[in-house]
């Protein structure tokens, strides 16, 4: 049976996937991940491979930044996937997909996505975490825009993420596209 799956000793594990672009990881993402890690036995942060989105950072770069940012969380691992999130969740025997909600503007998109995912696989619940007020406006795209103009992004991302952002933009390669 799919759902909460038994662990050794008859316990059940609550497993969740936290999918996204993470281009790059921000303190808003980390806030959601840290809070989810307290609710679930294991969290898979899942970097979506979506060539259509033309990310600034490669999948490998995003994975490396996420691994570093989440290294203090024992029950969190970082992976990449392509295809449907519900299929990935089932593959990982996850019961839930975690999504962050920032503003009312996120709601309509997330509502549709959750409804579609439920129709695709009714065994996987979408769980929404409200952003903390400090990061309610924060998005990877806003951070990229500020960094592309040389602005200070240290309030929103880890120092090594900021360094990589400035390095990308100083190479003149990156542009904010997501
Ligand atoms: P996606 O392209 O799937 O939206 P993102 O990397 O933008 O990928 O976001 C991944 C997840 O993190 C989404 O559920 C998004 O709502 C959430 N998220 C992003 N930024 C914040 C934030 N500042 N506060 C709360 N949740 C956030």
PDB file of C-alpha atoms and ligand atoms in Angstrom:
ATOM      1  CA  UNK A   1       0.000   0.000   0.000  1.00  0.00           C
ATOM      2  CA  UNK A   2       1.225   3.474  -0.759  1.00  0.00           C
ATOM      3  CA  UNK A   3       1.179   6.058   2.005  1.00  0.00           C
ATOM      4  CA  UNK A   4       2.915   6.194   5.354  1.00  0.00           C
ATOM      5  CA  UNK A   5       5.288   3.342   4.935  1.00  0.00           C
ATOM      6  CA  UNK A   6       6.438   1.116   7.765  1.00  0.00           C
ATOM      7  CA  UNK A   7       9.974   1.432   9.017  1.00  0.00           C
ATOM      8  CA  UNK A   8      11.819  -1.252  10.859  1.00  0.00           C
ATOM      9  CA  UNK A   9      10.192  -1.985  14.180  1.00  0.00           C
ATOM     10  CA  UNK A  10       6.708  -1.192  12.940  1.00  0.00           C
ATOM     11  CA  UNK A  11       7.027   2.602  13.109  1.00  0.00           C
ATOM     12  CA  UNK A  12       5.802   4.720  10.233  1.00  0.00           C
ATOM     13  CA  UNK A  13       7.938   7.326   8.557  1.00  0.00           C
ATOM     14  CA  UNK A  14       6.630  10.635   7.343  1.00  0.00           C
ATOM     15  CA  UNK A  15       8.536  11.574   4.241  1.00  0.00           C
ATOM     16  CA  UNK A  16       8.142  14.737   2.185  1.00  0.00           C
ATOM     17  CA  UNK A  17       9.600  16.152  -0.975  1.00  0.00           C
ATOM     18  CA  UNK A  18      10.256  19.850  -1.299  1.00  0.00           C
ATOM     19  CA  UNK A  19      10.476  20.543  -5.033  1.00  0.00           C
ATOM     20  CA  UNK A  20      11.578  23.707  -6.759  1.00  0.00           C
ATOM     21  CA  UNK A  21      14.034  25.470  -9.001  1.00  0.00           C
ATOM     22  CA  UNK A  22      16.211  26.846  -6.176  1.00  0.00           C
ATOM     23  CA  UNK A  23      17.970  29.120  -8.650  1.00  0.00           C
ATOM     24  CA  UNK A  24      19.586  29.910  -6.244  1.00  0.00           C
ATOM     25  CA  UNK A  25      18.573  28.837  -2.722  1.00  0.00           C
ATOM     26  CA  UNK A  26      17.485  31.779  -0.531  1.00  0.00           C
ATOM     27  CA  UNK A  27      16.767  32.223   3.180  1.00  0.00           C
ATOM     28  CA  UNK A  28      13.079  31.963   2.223  1.00  0.00           C
ATOM     29  CA  UNK A  29      13.641  28.417   0.941  1.00  0.00           C
ATOM     30  CA  UNK A  30      15.745  27.544   3.972  1.00  0.00           C
ATOM     31  CA  UNK A  31      13.089  28.788   6.364  1.00  0.00           C
ATOM     32  CA  UNK A  32      10.535  26.442   4.748  1.00  0.00           C
ATOM     33  CA  UNK A  33      13.001  23.539   4.699  1.00  0.00           C
ATOM     34  CA  UNK A  34      14.031  23.979   8.355  1.00  0.00           C
ATOM     35  CA  UNK A  35      10.433  24.187   9.552  1.00  0.00           C
ATOM     36  CA  UNK A  36       9.411  21.164   7.453  1.00  0.00           C
ATOM     37  CA  UNK A  37      12.336  19.166   8.804  1.00  0.00           C
ATOM     38  CA  UNK A  38      10.763  19.466  12.266  1.00  0.00           C
ATOM     39  CA  UNK A  39       7.473  18.037  11.042  1.00  0.00           C
ATOM     40  CA  UNK A  40       8.702  15.178   8.864  1.00  0.00           C
ATOM     41  CA  UNK A  41      11.088  12.298   9.463  1.00  0.00           C
ATOM     42  CA  UNK A  42      12.845  12.955   6.199  1.00  0.00           C
ATOM     43  CA  UNK A  43      12.780  15.702   3.590  1.00  0.00           C
ATOM     44  CA  UNK A  44      14.057  15.335   0.035  1.00  0.00           C
ATOM     45  CA  UNK A  45      14.852  18.719  -1.421  1.00  0.00           C
ATOM     46  CA  UNK A  46      14.269  18.097  -5.107  1.00  0.00           C
ATOM     47  CA  UNK A  47      15.823  20.323  -7.734  1.00  0.00           C
ATOM     48  CA  UNK A  48      13.636  20.251 -10.781  1.00  0.00           C
ATOM     49  CA  UNK A  49      15.400  19.789 -14.103  1.00  0.00           C
ATOM     50  CA  UNK A  50      13.359  22.002 -16.345  1.00  0.00           C
ATOM     51  CA  UNK A  51      15.280  23.136 -19.428  1.00  0.00           C
ATOM     52  CA  UNK A  52      12.335  25.363 -20.384  1.00  0.00           C
ATOM     53  CA  UNK A  53      13.082  27.645 -17.414  1.00  0.00           C
ATOM     54  CA  UNK A  54      16.639  28.525 -18.535  1.00  0.00           C
ATOM     55  CA  UNK A  55      18.085  28.810 -15.028  1.00  0.00           C
ATOM     56  CA  UNK A  56      21.078  30.963 -14.147  1.00  0.00           C
ATOM     57  CA  UNK A  57      22.775  28.122 -12.248  1.00  0.00           C
ATOM     58  CA  UNK A  58      23.317  24.583 -13.528  1.00  0.00           C
ATOM     59  CA  UNK A  59      21.636  21.715 -11.682  1.00  0.00           C
ATOM     60  CA  UNK A  60      25.043  20.735 -10.234  1.00  0.00           C
ATOM     61  CA  UNK A  61      25.646  24.268  -8.945  1.00  0.00           C
ATOM     62  CA  UNK A  62      22.188  24.439  -7.382  1.00  0.00           C
ATOM     63  CA  UNK A  63      22.622  21.012  -5.748  1.00  0.00           C
ATOM     64  CA  UNK A  64      25.990  22.022  -4.297  1.00  0.00           C
ATOM     65  CA  UNK A  65      24.602  25.263  -2.840  1.00  0.00           C
ATOM     66  CA  UNK A  66      21.587  23.452  -1.354  1.00  0.00           C
ATOM     67  CA  UNK A  67      23.753  20.699   0.122  1.00  0.00           C
ATOM     68  CA  UNK A  68      25.899  23.278   1.855  1.00  0.00           C
ATOM     69  CA  UNK A  69      22.913  25.309   3.038  1.00  0.00           C
ATOM     70  CA  UNK A  70      21.142  22.270   4.502  1.00  0.00           C
ATOM     71  CA  UNK A  71      24.212  20.466   5.899  1.00  0.00           C
ATOM     72  CA  UNK A  72      23.131  21.234   9.490  1.00  0.00           C
ATOM     73  CA  UNK A  73      19.890  19.275   9.007  1.00  0.00           C
ATOM     74  CA  UNK A  74      20.385  15.540   9.565  1.00  0.00           C
ATOM     75  CA  UNK A  75      17.073  14.486   8.076  1.00  0.00           C
ATOM     76  CA  UNK A  76      17.343  16.457   4.848  1.00  0.00           C
ATOM     77  CA  UNK A  77      18.884  15.265   1.597  1.00  0.00           C
ATOM     78  CA  UNK A  78      19.212  16.970  -1.741  1.00  0.00           C
ATOM     79  CA  UNK A  79      18.467  15.354  -5.087  1.00  0.00           C
ATOM     80  CA  UNK A  80      17.482  16.269  -8.592  1.00  0.00           C
ATOM     81  CA  UNK A  81      14.621  14.981 -10.665  1.00  0.00           C
ATOM     82  CA  UNK A  82      12.868  15.459 -13.963  1.00  0.00           C
ATOM     83  CA  UNK A  83       9.282  14.662 -14.833  1.00  0.00           C
ATOM     84  CA  UNK A  84       6.250  14.814 -12.597  1.00  0.00           C
ATOM     85  CA  UNK A  85       6.710  15.731  -8.939  1.00  0.00           C
ATOM     86  CA  UNK A  86       4.049  13.186  -7.901  1.00  0.00           C
ATOM     87  CA  UNK A  87       5.997  10.412  -9.657  1.00  0.00           C
ATOM     88  CA  UNK A  88       9.180  11.477  -7.922  1.00  0.00           C
ATOM     89  CA  UNK A  89       7.309  11.604  -4.584  1.00  0.00           C
ATOM     90  CA  UNK A  90       5.938   8.097  -5.098  1.00  0.00           C
ATOM     91  CA  UNK A  91       9.389   6.854  -6.038  1.00  0.00           C
ATOM     92  CA  UNK A  92      10.741   8.248  -2.751  1.00  0.00           C
ATOM     93  CA  UNK A  93       7.760   6.777  -0.841  1.00  0.00           C
ATOM     94  CA  UNK A  94       6.845  10.293   0.239  1.00  0.00           C
ATOM     95  CA  UNK A  95       3.459  11.163   1.698  1.00  0.00           C
ATOM     96  CA  UNK A  96       3.643  14.860   1.038  1.00  0.00           C
ATOM     97  CA  UNK A  97       4.820  17.582  -1.293  1.00  0.00           C
ATOM     98  CA  UNK A  98       5.791  20.763   0.543  1.00  0.00           C
ATOM     99  CA  UNK A  99       5.272  24.132  -1.085  1.00  0.00           C
ATOM    100  CA  UNK A 100       5.870  27.578   0.349  1.00  0.00           C
ATOM    101  CA  UNK A 101       3.255  30.309   0.132  1.00  0.00           C
ATOM    102  CA  UNK A 102       4.425  33.879   0.093  1.00  0.00           C
ATOM    103  CA  UNK A 103       1.627  36.137  -1.003  1.00  0.00           C
ATOM    104  CA  UNK A 104      -1.885  35.932  -2.347  1.00  0.00           C
ATOM    105  CA  UNK A 105      -0.294  35.986  -5.777  1.00  0.00           C
ATOM    106  CA  UNK A 106       1.257  32.565  -5.117  1.00  0.00           C
ATOM    107  CA  UNK A 107      -2.081  31.129  -4.141  1.00  0.00           C
ATOM    108  CA  UNK A 108      -3.815  30.733  -7.500  1.00  0.00           C
ATOM    109  CA  UNK A 109      -0.853  29.023  -9.132  1.00  0.00           C
ATOM    110  CA  UNK A 110      -0.252  26.747  -6.150  1.00  0.00           C
ATOM    111  CA  UNK A 111      -3.964  25.960  -5.848  1.00  0.00           C
ATOM    112  CA  UNK A 112      -4.075  24.756  -9.471  1.00  0.00           C
ATOM    113  CA  UNK A 113      -0.838  22.826  -9.116  1.00  0.00           C
ATOM    114  CA  UNK A 114      -2.029  21.087  -5.944  1.00  0.00           C
ATOM    115  CA  UNK A 115      -5.356  20.199  -7.577  1.00  0.00           C
ATOM    116  CA  UNK A 116      -3.620  18.733 -10.618  1.00  0.00           C
ATOM    117  CA  UNK A 117      -1.187  16.763  -8.496  1.00  0.00           C
ATOM    118  CA  UNK A 118      -4.040  15.393  -6.417  1.00  0.00           C
ATOM    119  CA  UNK A 119      -5.766  14.160  -9.577  1.00  0.00           C
ATOM    120  CA  UNK A 120      -2.535  12.603 -10.794  1.00  0.00           C
ATOM    121  CA  UNK A 121      -1.898  10.843  -7.475  1.00  0.00           C
ATOM    122  CA  UNK A 122      -4.367  11.147  -4.615  1.00  0.00           C
ATOM    123  CA  UNK A 123      -1.995   9.436  -2.178  1.00  0.00           C
ATOM    124  CA  UNK A 124       0.366  12.395  -2.073  1.00  0.00           C
ATOM    125  CA  UNK A 125      -0.851  15.432  -0.137  1.00  0.00           C
ATOM    126  CA  UNK A 126       0.367  18.935  -0.875  1.00  0.00           C
ATOM    127  CA  UNK A 127       1.276  20.708   2.342  1.00  0.00           C
ATOM    128  CA  UNK A 128       1.605  24.490   2.327  1.00  0.00           C
ATOM    129  CA  UNK A 129       3.927  26.348   4.632  1.00  0.00           C
ATOM    130  CA  UNK A 130       3.318  30.053   5.108  1.00  0.00           C
ATOM    131  CA  UNK A 131       6.421  32.116   4.645  1.00  0.00           C
ATOM    132  CA  UNK A 132       7.697  34.039   7.619  1.00  0.00           C
ATOM    133  CA  UNK A 133       6.951  37.749   7.266  1.00  0.00           C
ATOM    134  CA  UNK A 134      10.625  38.622   6.902  1.00  0.00           C
ATOM    135  CA  UNK A 135      10.859  36.679   3.643  1.00  0.00           C
ATOM    136  CA  UNK A 136       7.355  37.185   2.288  1.00  0.00           C
ATOM    137  CA  UNK A 137       8.665  39.238  -0.646  1.00  0.00           C
ATOM    138  CA  UNK A 138      11.795  37.150  -1.236  1.00  0.00           C
ATOM    139  CA  UNK A 139      12.273  35.169  -4.439  1.00  0.00           C
ATOM    140  CA  UNK A 140      15.268  33.815  -6.316  1.00  0.00           C
ATOM    141  CA  UNK A 141      14.425  36.050  -9.260  1.00  0.00           C
ATOM    142  CA  UNK A 142      14.410  39.212  -7.103  1.00  0.00           C
ATOM    143  CA  UNK A 143      17.769  38.234  -5.605  1.00  0.00           C
ATOM    144  CA  UNK A 144      19.203  37.662  -9.094  1.00  0.00           C
ATOM    145  CA  UNK A 145      17.968  41.035 -10.228  1.00  0.00           C
ATOM    146  CA  UNK A 146      19.557  42.862  -7.281  1.00  0.00           C
ATOM    147  CA  UNK A 147      22.823  40.900  -7.646  1.00  0.00           C
ATOM    148  CA  UNK A 148      22.950  41.572 -11.388  1.00  0.00           C
ATOM    149  CA  UNK A 149      23.080  45.281 -10.564  1.00  0.00           C
ATOM    150  CA  UNK A 150      25.737  44.828  -7.889  1.00  0.00           C
ATOM    151  CA  UNK A 151      23.342  45.292  -4.945  1.00  0.00           C
ATOM    152  CA  UNK A 152      23.833  43.766  -1.504  1.00  0.00           C
ATOM    153  CA  UNK A 153      22.036  40.404  -1.247  1.00  0.00           C
ATOM    154  CA  UNK A 154      23.597  39.291   2.056  1.00  0.00           C
ATOM    155  CA  UNK A 155      20.262  39.594   3.910  1.00  0.00           C
ATOM    156  CA  UNK A 156      18.652  37.044   1.641  1.00  0.00           C
ATOM    157  CA  UNK A 157      21.242  34.391   0.747  1.00  0.00           C
ATOM    158  CA  UNK A 158      24.239  32.624   2.307  1.00  0.00           C
ATOM    159  CA  UNK A 159      27.612  34.325   1.632  1.00  0.00           C
ATOM    160  CA  UNK A 160      28.799  31.604  -0.788  1.00  0.00           C
ATOM    161  CA  UNK A 161      25.560  31.936  -2.754  1.00  0.00           C
ATOM    162  CA  UNK A 162      26.090  35.686  -2.963  1.00  0.00           C
ATOM    163  CA  UNK A 163      29.656  35.104  -4.167  1.00  0.00           C
ATOM    164  CA  UNK A 164      28.458  32.775  -6.908  1.00  0.00           C
ATOM    165  CA  UNK A 165      25.809  35.259  -7.972  1.00  0.00           C
ATOM    166  CA  UNK A 166      28.318  38.103  -8.271  1.00  0.00           C
ATOM    167  CA  UNK A 167      30.728  35.796 -10.056  1.00  0.00           C
ATOM    168  CA  UNK A 168      28.091  34.780 -12.619  1.00  0.00           C
ATOM    169  CA  UNK A 169      27.111  38.348 -13.288  1.00  0.00           C
ATOM    170  CA  UNK A 170      30.684  39.611 -13.418  1.00  0.00           C
ATOM    171  CA  UNK A 171      31.342  37.026 -16.114  1.00  0.00           C
ATOM    172  CA  UNK A 172      28.543  38.727 -17.972  1.00  0.00           C
ATOM    173  CA  UNK A 173      26.867  35.392 -18.564  1.00  0.00           C
ATOM    174  CA  UNK A 174      23.803  35.430 -16.401  1.00  0.00           C
ATOM    175  CA  UNK A 175      20.521  37.161 -16.619  1.00  0.00           C
ATOM    176  CA  UNK A 176      17.481  36.870 -14.413  1.00  0.00           C
ATOM    177  CA  UNK A 177      15.062  34.703 -16.274  1.00  0.00           C
ATOM    178  CA  UNK A 178      12.880  32.936 -13.765  1.00  0.00           C
TER     179      UNK A 178
HETATM  180  P1  LIG B   1       9.409  26.944  -8.275  1.00  0.00           P
HETATM  181  O1  LIG B   1       9.910  27.329  -9.615  1.00  0.00           O
HETATM  182  O2  LIG B   1       8.958  25.525  -8.165  1.00  0.00           O
HETATM  183  O3  LIG B   1       8.401  27.896  -7.689  1.00  0.00           O
HETATM  184  P2  LIG B   1      11.264  28.054  -6.405  1.00  0.00           P
HETATM  185  O4  LIG B   1      12.696  27.713  -6.226  1.00  0.00           O
HETATM  186  O5  LIG B   1      10.932  29.427  -6.821  1.00  0.00           O
HETATM  187  O6  LIG B   1      10.708  26.966  -7.380  1.00  0.00           O
HETATM  188  O7  LIG B   1      10.486  27.751  -5.049  1.00  0.00           O
HETATM  189  C1  LIG B   1      10.528  26.480  -4.461  1.00  0.00           C
HETATM  190  C2  LIG B   1       9.553  26.465  -3.292  1.00  0.00           C
HETATM  191  O8  LIG B   1       9.975  27.380  -2.300  1.00  0.00           O
HETATM  192  C3  LIG B   1       8.143  26.904  -3.705  1.00  0.00           C
HETATM  193  O9  LIG B   1       7.204  26.148  -2.972  1.00  0.00           O
HETATM  194  C4  LIG B   1       8.089  28.341  -3.292  1.00  0.00           C
HETATM  195  O10 LIG B   1       6.771  28.770  -3.003  1.00  0.00           O
HETATM  196  C5  LIG B   1       8.937  28.315  -2.025  1.00  0.00           C
HETATM  197  N1  LIG B   1       9.533  29.601  -1.737  1.00  0.00           N
HETATM  198  C6  LIG B   1      10.375  30.330  -2.494  1.00  0.00           C
HETATM  199  N2  LIG B   1      10.714  31.473  -1.887  1.00  0.00           N
HETATM  200  C7  LIG B   1      10.041  31.488  -0.702  1.00  0.00           C
HETATM  201  C8  LIG B   1       9.928  32.415   0.394  1.00  0.00           C
HETATM  202  N3  LIG B   1      10.554  33.587   0.387  1.00  0.00           N
HETATM  203  N4  LIG B   1       9.145  32.069   1.445  1.00  0.00           N
HETATM  204  C9  LIG B   1       8.487  30.895   1.430  1.00  0.00           C
HETATM  205  N5  LIG B   1       8.524  29.988   0.441  1.00  0.00           N
HETATM  206  C10 LIG B   1       9.290  30.279  -0.611  1.00  0.00           C
END
